[in-house]
Short mmCIF file of C-alpha atoms in Angstrom, two decimals:
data_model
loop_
_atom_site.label_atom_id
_atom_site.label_comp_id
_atom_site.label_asym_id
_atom_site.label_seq_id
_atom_site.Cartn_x
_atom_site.Cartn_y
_atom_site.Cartn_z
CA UNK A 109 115.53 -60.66 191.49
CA UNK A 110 115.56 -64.29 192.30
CA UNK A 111 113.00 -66.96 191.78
CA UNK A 112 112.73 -68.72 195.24
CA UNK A 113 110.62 -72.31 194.55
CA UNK A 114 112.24 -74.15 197.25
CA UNK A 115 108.93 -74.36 199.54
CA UNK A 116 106.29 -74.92 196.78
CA UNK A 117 108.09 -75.66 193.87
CA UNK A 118 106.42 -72.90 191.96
CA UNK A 119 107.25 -69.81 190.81
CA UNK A 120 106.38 -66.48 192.83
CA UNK A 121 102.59 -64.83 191.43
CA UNK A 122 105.09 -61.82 190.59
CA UNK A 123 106.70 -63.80 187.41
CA UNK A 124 103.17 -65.27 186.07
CA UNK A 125 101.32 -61.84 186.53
CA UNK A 126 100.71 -60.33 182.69
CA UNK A 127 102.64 -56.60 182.50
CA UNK A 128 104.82 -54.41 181.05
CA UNK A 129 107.12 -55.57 178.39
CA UNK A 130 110.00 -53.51 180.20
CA UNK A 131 112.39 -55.38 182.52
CA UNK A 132 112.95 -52.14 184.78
CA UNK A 133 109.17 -51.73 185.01
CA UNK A 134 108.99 -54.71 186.11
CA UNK A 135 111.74 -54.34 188.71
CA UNK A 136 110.43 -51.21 189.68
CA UNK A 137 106.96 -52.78 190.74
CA UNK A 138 108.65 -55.58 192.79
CA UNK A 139 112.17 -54.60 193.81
CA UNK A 140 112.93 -51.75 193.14
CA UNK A 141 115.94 -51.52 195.38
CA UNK A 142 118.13 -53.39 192.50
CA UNK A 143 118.09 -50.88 190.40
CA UNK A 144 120.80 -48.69 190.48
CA UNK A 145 119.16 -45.34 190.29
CA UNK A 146 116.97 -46.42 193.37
CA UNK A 147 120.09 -47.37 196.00
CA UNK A 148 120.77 -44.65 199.00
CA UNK A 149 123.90 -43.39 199.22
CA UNK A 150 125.48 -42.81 202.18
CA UNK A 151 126.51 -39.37 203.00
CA UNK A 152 129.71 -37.85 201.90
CA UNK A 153 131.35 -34.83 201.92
CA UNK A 154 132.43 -33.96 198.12
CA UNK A 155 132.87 -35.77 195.29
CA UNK A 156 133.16 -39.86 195.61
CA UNK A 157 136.03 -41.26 193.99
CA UNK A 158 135.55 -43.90 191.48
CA UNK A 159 137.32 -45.14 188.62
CA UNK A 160 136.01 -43.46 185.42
CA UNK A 161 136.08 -44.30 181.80
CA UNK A 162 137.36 -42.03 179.04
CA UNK A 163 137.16 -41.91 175.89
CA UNK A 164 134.42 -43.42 173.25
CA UNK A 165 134.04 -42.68 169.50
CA UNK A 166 132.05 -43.70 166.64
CA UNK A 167 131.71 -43.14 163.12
CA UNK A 168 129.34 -44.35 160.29
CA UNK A 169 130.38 -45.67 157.28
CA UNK A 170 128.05 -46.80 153.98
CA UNK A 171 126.90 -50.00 155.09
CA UNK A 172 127.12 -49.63 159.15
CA UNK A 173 128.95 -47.65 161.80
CA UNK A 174 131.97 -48.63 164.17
CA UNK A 175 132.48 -47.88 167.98
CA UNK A 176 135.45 -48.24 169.45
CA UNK A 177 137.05 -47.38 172.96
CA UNK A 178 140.19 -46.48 174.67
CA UNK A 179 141.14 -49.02 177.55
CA UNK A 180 142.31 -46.81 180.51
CA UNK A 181 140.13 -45.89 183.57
CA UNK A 182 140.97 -43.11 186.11
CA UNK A 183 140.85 -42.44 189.70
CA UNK A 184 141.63 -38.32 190.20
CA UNK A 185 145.09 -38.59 188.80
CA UNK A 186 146.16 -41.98 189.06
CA UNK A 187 145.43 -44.89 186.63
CA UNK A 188 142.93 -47.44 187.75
CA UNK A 189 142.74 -49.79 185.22
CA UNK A 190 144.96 -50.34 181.96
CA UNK A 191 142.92 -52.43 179.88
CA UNK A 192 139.19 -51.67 180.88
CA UNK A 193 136.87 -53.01 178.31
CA UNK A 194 134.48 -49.86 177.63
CA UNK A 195 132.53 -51.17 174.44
CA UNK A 196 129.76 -53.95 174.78
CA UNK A 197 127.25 -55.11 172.59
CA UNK A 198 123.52 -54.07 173.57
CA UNK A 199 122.05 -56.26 171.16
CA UNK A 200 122.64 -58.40 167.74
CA UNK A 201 122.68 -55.08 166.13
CA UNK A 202 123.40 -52.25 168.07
CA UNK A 203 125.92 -51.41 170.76
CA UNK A 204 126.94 -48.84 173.64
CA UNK A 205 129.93 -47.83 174.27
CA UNK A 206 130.27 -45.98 178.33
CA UNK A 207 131.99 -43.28 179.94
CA UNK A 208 131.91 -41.85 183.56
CA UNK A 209 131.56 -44.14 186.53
CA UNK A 210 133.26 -47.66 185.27
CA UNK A 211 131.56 -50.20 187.98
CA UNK A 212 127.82 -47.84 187.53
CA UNK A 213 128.03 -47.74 183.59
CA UNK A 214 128.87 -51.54 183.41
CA UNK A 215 125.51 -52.60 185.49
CA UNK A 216 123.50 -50.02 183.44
CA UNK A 217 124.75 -51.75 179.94
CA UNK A 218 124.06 -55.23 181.51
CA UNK A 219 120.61 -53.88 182.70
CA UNK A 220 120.15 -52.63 179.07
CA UNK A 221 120.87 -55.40 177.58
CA UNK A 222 118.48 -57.64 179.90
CA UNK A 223 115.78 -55.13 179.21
CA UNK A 224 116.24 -55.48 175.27
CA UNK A 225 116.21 -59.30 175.86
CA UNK A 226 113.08 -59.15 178.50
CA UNK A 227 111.27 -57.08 175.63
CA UNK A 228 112.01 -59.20 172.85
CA UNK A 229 110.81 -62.50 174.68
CA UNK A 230 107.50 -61.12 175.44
CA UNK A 231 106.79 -59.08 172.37
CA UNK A 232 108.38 -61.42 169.88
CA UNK A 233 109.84 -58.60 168.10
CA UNK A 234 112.63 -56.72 168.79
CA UNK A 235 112.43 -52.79 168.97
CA UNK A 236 113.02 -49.90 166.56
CA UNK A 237 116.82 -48.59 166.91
CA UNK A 238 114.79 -45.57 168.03
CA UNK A 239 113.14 -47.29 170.95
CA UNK A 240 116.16 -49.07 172.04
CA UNK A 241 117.90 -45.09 172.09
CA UNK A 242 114.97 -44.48 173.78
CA UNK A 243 115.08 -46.95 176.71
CA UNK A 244 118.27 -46.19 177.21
CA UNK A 245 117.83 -42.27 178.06
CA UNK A 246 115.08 -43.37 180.34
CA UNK A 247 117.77 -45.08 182.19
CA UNK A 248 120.04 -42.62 181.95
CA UNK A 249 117.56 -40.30 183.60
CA UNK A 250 116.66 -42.36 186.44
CA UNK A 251 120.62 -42.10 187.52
CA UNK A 252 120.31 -38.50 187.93
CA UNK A 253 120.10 -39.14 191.57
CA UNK A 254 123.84 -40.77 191.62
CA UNK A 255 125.23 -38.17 188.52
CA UNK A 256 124.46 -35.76 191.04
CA UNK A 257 126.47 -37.18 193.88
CA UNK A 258 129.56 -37.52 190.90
CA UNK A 259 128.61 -41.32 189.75
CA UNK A 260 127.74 -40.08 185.84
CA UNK A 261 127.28 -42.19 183.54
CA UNK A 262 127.26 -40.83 180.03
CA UNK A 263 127.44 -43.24 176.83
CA UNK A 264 127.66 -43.78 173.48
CA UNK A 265 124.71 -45.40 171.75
CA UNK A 266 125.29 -47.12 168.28
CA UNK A 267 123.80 -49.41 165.77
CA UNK A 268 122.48 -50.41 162.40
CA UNK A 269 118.77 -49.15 161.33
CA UNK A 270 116.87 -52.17 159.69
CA UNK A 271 114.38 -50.17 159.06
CA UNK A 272 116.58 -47.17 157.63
CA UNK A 273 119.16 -49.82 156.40
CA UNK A 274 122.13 -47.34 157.51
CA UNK A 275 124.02 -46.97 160.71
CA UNK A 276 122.94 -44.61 163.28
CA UNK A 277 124.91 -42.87 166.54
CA UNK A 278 123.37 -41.39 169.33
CA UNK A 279 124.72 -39.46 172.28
CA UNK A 280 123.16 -38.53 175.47
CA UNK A 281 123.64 -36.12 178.88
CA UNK A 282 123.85 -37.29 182.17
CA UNK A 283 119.76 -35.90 182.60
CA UNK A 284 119.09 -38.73 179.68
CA UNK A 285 118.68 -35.87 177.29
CA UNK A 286 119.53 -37.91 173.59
CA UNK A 287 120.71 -36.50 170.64
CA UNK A 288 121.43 -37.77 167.54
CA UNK A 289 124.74 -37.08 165.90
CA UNK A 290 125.21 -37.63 162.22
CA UNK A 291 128.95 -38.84 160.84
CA UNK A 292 130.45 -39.26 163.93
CA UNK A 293 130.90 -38.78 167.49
CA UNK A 294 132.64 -38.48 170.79
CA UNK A 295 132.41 -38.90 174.51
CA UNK A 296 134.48 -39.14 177.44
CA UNK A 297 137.42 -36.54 178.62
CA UNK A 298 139.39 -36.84 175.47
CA UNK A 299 136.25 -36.22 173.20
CA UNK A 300 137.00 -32.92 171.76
CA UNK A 301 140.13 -33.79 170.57
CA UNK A 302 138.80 -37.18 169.42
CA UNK A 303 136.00 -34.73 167.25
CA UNK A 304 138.39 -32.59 166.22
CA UNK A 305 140.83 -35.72 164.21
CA UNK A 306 137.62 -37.18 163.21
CA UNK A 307 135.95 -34.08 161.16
CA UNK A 308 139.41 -33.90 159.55
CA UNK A 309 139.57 -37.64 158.55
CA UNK A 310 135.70 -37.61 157.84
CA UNK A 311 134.24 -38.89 153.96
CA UNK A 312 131.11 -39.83 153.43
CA UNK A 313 132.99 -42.60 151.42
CA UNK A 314 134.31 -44.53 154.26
CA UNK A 315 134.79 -47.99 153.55
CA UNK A 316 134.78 -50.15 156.73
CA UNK A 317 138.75 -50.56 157.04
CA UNK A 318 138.93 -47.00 156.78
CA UNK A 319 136.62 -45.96 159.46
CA UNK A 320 137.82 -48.43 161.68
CA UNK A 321 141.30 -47.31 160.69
CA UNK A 322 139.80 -43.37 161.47
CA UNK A 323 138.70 -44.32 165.02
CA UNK A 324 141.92 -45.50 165.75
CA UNK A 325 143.77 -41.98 164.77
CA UNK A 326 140.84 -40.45 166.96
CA UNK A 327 141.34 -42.35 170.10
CA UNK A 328 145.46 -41.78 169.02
CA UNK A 329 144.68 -37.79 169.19
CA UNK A 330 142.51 -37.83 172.05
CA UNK A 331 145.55 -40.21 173.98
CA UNK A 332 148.25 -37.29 172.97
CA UNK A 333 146.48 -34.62 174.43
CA UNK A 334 144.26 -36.14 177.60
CA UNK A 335 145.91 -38.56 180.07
CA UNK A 336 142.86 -40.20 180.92
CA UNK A 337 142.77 -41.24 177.57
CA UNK A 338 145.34 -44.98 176.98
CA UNK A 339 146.24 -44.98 173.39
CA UNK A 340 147.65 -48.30 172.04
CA UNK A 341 149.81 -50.26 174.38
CA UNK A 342 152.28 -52.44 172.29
CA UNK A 343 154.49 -52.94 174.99
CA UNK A 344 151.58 -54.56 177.38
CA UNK A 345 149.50 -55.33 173.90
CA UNK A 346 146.87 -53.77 174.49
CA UNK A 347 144.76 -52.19 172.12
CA UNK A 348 141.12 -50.20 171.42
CA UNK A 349 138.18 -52.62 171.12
CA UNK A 350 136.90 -51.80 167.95
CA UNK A 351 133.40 -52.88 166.85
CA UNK A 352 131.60 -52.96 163.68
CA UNK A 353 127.74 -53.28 163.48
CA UNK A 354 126.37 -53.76 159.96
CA UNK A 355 123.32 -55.41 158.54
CA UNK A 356 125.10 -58.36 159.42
CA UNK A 357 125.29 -57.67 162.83
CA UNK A 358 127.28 -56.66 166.03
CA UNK A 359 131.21 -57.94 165.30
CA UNK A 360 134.04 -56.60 167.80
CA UNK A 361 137.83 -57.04 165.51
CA UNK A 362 140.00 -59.75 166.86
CA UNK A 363 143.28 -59.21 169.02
CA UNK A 364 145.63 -59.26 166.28
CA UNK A 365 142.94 -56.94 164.05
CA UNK A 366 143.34 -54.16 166.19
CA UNK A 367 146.60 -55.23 166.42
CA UNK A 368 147.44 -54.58 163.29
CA UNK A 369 145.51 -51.49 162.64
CA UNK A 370 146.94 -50.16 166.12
CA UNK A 371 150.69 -50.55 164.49
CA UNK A 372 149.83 -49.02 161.16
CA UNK A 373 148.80 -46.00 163.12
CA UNK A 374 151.93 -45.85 164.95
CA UNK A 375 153.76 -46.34 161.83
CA UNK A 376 151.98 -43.29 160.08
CA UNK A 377 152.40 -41.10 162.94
CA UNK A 378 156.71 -42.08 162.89
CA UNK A 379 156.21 -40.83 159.22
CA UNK A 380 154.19 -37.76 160.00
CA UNK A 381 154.28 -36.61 163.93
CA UNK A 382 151.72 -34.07 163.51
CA UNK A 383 149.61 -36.26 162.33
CA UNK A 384 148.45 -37.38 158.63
CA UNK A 385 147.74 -34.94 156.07
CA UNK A 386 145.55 -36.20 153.11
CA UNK A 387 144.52 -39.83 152.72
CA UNK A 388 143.46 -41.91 155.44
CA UNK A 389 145.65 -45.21 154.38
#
């Protein structure tokens, strides 16, 4: 929505009113039409073709959580996009990481985080890792219109609890129905074979190379076995955007860390093709 103060000078009685401390309230009182659950479709016959994301996992470690991403998008059976950037950060502490409808999902996180920044400026606070899960389902929900039509958007809320002092992973449904998921999670095509690497590699031990190094073996697995999943690249060099989210805050590991973790991966699976058998590193 933009400010027009060309003829006065001043802003519009819309932007000085008192209201909700929710950005997509406040949108939804004055124009409404931005938001992308509100937009008419035109009709079509079947489903519309879009480029979708894949894969997203996360798992929680003592002292935080990491969320990391494959880089390929689809199109039916052709490959859209090599080096899509899936994982963003919602806030200084938290993060979401999207599957479905690429160019959908990527205006919903932006709207997310906008409506985490619009509360934060008029509150003064930020909210509970609870209510940010929480705003985000509500958004989810009001795309049921679109999920219907094929333009899902399903994905992969995670960050650190101040309150709780741990990290925490949510997942949700394309009706905005959120669940918690404790250790570790998956969504996207290639999520159940993602799941099924991670509750092999799983300890509640974890230190934070190790669960970044886990995610990578997941999003390895879930590559071998789905081709809308990209696994590491080294040829093009590219590589899963790993994130870490601690008490510290939101970091995302460099190029040449995910590099480098990529390649050890690689290296393990030369050693053992079916995949590692005890340790981790």
């Amino acid at each position: 929505m933009e400010a027009n103060t060309r003829g006065t000078g001043r802003l519009p009685a819309a932007f000085l009113t008192p209201g909700s401390s929710s950005f997509m309230d406040f949108l939804s009182d004055h124009q409404p039409e931005l938001l992308p659950g509100k937009r008419t479709l035109p009709p079509v016959q079947g489903v519309i073709e879009a480029p979708h994301g894949t894969t997203i996992v996360a798992v929680t470690f003592p002292g935080g959580v990491v969320l990391a991403g494959d880089r390929r998008a689809t199109m039916g059976n052709v490959i859209a996009q090599r080096d899509i950037e899936k994982v963003f950060p919602a806030d200084e502490h938290s993060a979401v990481g999207i599957a479905g409808t690429a160019g959908l999902a990527v205006e919903m996180v932006k709207l997310f985080q906008l409506e985490l920044e619009h509360f934060e400026k008029v509150e003064g606070a930020q909210l509970s890792l609870e209510g940010k899960a929480n705003r985000l389902s509500t958004m989810i929900r009001s795309n049921l219109g679109m999920a219907m039509q094929g333009l899902a958007v399903v994905p992969l809320f995670a960050g650190y609890d101040l309150d709780r002092d741990k990290g925490r992973i949510f997942s949700y449904d394309v009706t905005g129905g959120r669940s918690e998921e404790h250790n570790f999670a998956a969504t996207g095509s290639g999520s159940v074979f993602a799941r099924g690497a991670m509750k092999k590699l799983f300890r509640d031990d974890l230190t934070e190379e190790e669960a970044t190094t886990l995610v990578v073996q997941a999003l390895y697995d879930a590559a071998d076995d789905d081709s809308a999943t990209g696994g590491p690249d080294v040829a093009r060099r590219i590589y899963p955007i790993i994130t870490v989210i601690t008490d510290d805050g939101f970091r995302r590991l460099t190029e040449q860390e995910a590099s480098e973790l990529s390649r050890a991966v690689l290296q393990r699976r030369l050693e053992e093709p079916d995949g590692p058998r005890a340790a981790l590193l």
